[in-house]
Amino acid sequence: MKSKILTNIEESYAELRHKTSWPTKKQLIKSSLIVMLASVIIALIIFCIDKIIETIVNLLYFGF
């Protein structure tokens, strides 16, 4: 009698092996580049907003 865990592992493996569609190398590279570009853009936006808020706070605390 197989345990539930072993059966679950076998079913998961079979699903990953036969039912999952994996991306091609070209698709994977394209998706990775898009994610990296989006991450850099978002980081730059956050950096700019942070600098603007820092400038405003400094002006409020230390005067014009």
CSV table of C-alpha atoms in Angstrom, one decimal:
chain,number,residue,atom,x,y,z
A,1,MET,CA,0.0,0.0,0.0
A,2,LYS,CA,1.5,3.3,-1.1
A,3,SER,CA,1.4,6.2,1.3
A,4,LYS,CA,-0.4,9.4,0.3
A,5,ILE,CA,2.8,11.4,0.2
A,6,LEU,CA,4.4,9.0,-2.3
A,7,THR,CA,1.3,8.9,-4.5
A,8,ASN,CA,1.2,12.7,-4.4
A,9,ILE,CA,4.9,13.0,-5.4
A,10,GLU,CA,4.4,10.6,-8.3
A,11,GLU,CA,1.3,12.5,-9.6
A,12,SER,CA,3.1,15.8,-9.3
A,13,TYR,CA,6.0,14.5,-11.3
A,14,ALA,CA,3.8,13.0,-14.0
A,15,GLU,CA,1.9,16.3,-14.3
A,16,LEU,CA,5.1,18.3,-14.5
A,17,ARG,CA,6.6,15.9,-17.0
A,18,HIS,CA,3.6,15.4,-19.3
A,19,LYS,CA,1.0,18.1,-18.8
A,20,THR,CA,3.1,21.3,-18.3
A,21,SER,CA,4.1,23.3,-21.3
A,22,TRP,CA,7.6,24.7,-20.7
A,23,PRO,CA,8.8,27.9,-22.4
A,24,THR,CA,11.5,27.7,-25.1
A,25,LYS,CA,14.9,29.2,-24.4
A,26,LYS,CA,14.1,32.2,-26.6
A,27,GLN,CA,10.8,32.8,-24.7
A,28,LEU,CA,12.6,32.5,-21.4
A,29,ILE,CA,15.3,35.0,-22.3
A,30,LYS,CA,12.7,37.5,-23.6
A,31,SER,CA,10.6,37.2,-20.5
A,32,SER,CA,13.7,37.5,-18.2
A,33,LEU,CA,14.8,40.7,-20.1
A,34,ILE,CA,11.4,42.2,-19.8
A,35,VAL,CA,11.3,41.5,-16.0
A,36,MET,CA,14.8,43.0,-15.5
A,37,LEU,CA,14.0,46.1,-17.6
A,38,ALA,CA,10.7,46.6,-15.6
A,39,SER,CA,12.6,46.2,-12.3
A,40,VAL,CA,15.2,48.8,-13.3
A,41,ILE,CA,12.5,51.2,-14.4
A,42,ILE,CA,10.5,50.8,-11.2
A,43,ALA,CA,13.7,51.2,-9.1
A,44,LEU,CA,14.5,54.4,-10.9
A,45,ILE,CA,11.0,55.7,-10.3
A,46,ILE,CA,11.2,54.9,-6.6
A,47,PHE,CA,14.7,56.5,-6.4
A,48,CYS,CA,13.4,59.7,-8.0
A,49,ILE,CA,10.3,59.9,-5.8
A,50,ASP,CA,12.6,59.3,-2.7
A,51,LYS,CA,14.9,62.1,-3.7
A,52,ILE,CA,11.9,64.5,-4.3
A,53,ILE,CA,10.5,63.7,-0.9
A,54,GLU,CA,13.9,64.0,0.7
A,55,THR,CA,14.3,67.5,-0.8
A,56,ILE,CA,10.9,68.6,0.3
A,57,VAL,CA,11.5,67.4,3.9
A,58,ASN,CA,14.9,69.1,4.0
A,59,LEU,CA,13.3,72.3,2.8
A,60,LEU,CA,10.6,72.1,5.5
A,61,TYR,CA,13.1,71.3,8.3
A,62,PHE,CA,16.0,73.5,7.3
A,63,GLY,CA,14.3,76.3,5.5
A,64,PHE,CA,14.7,77.7,2.1
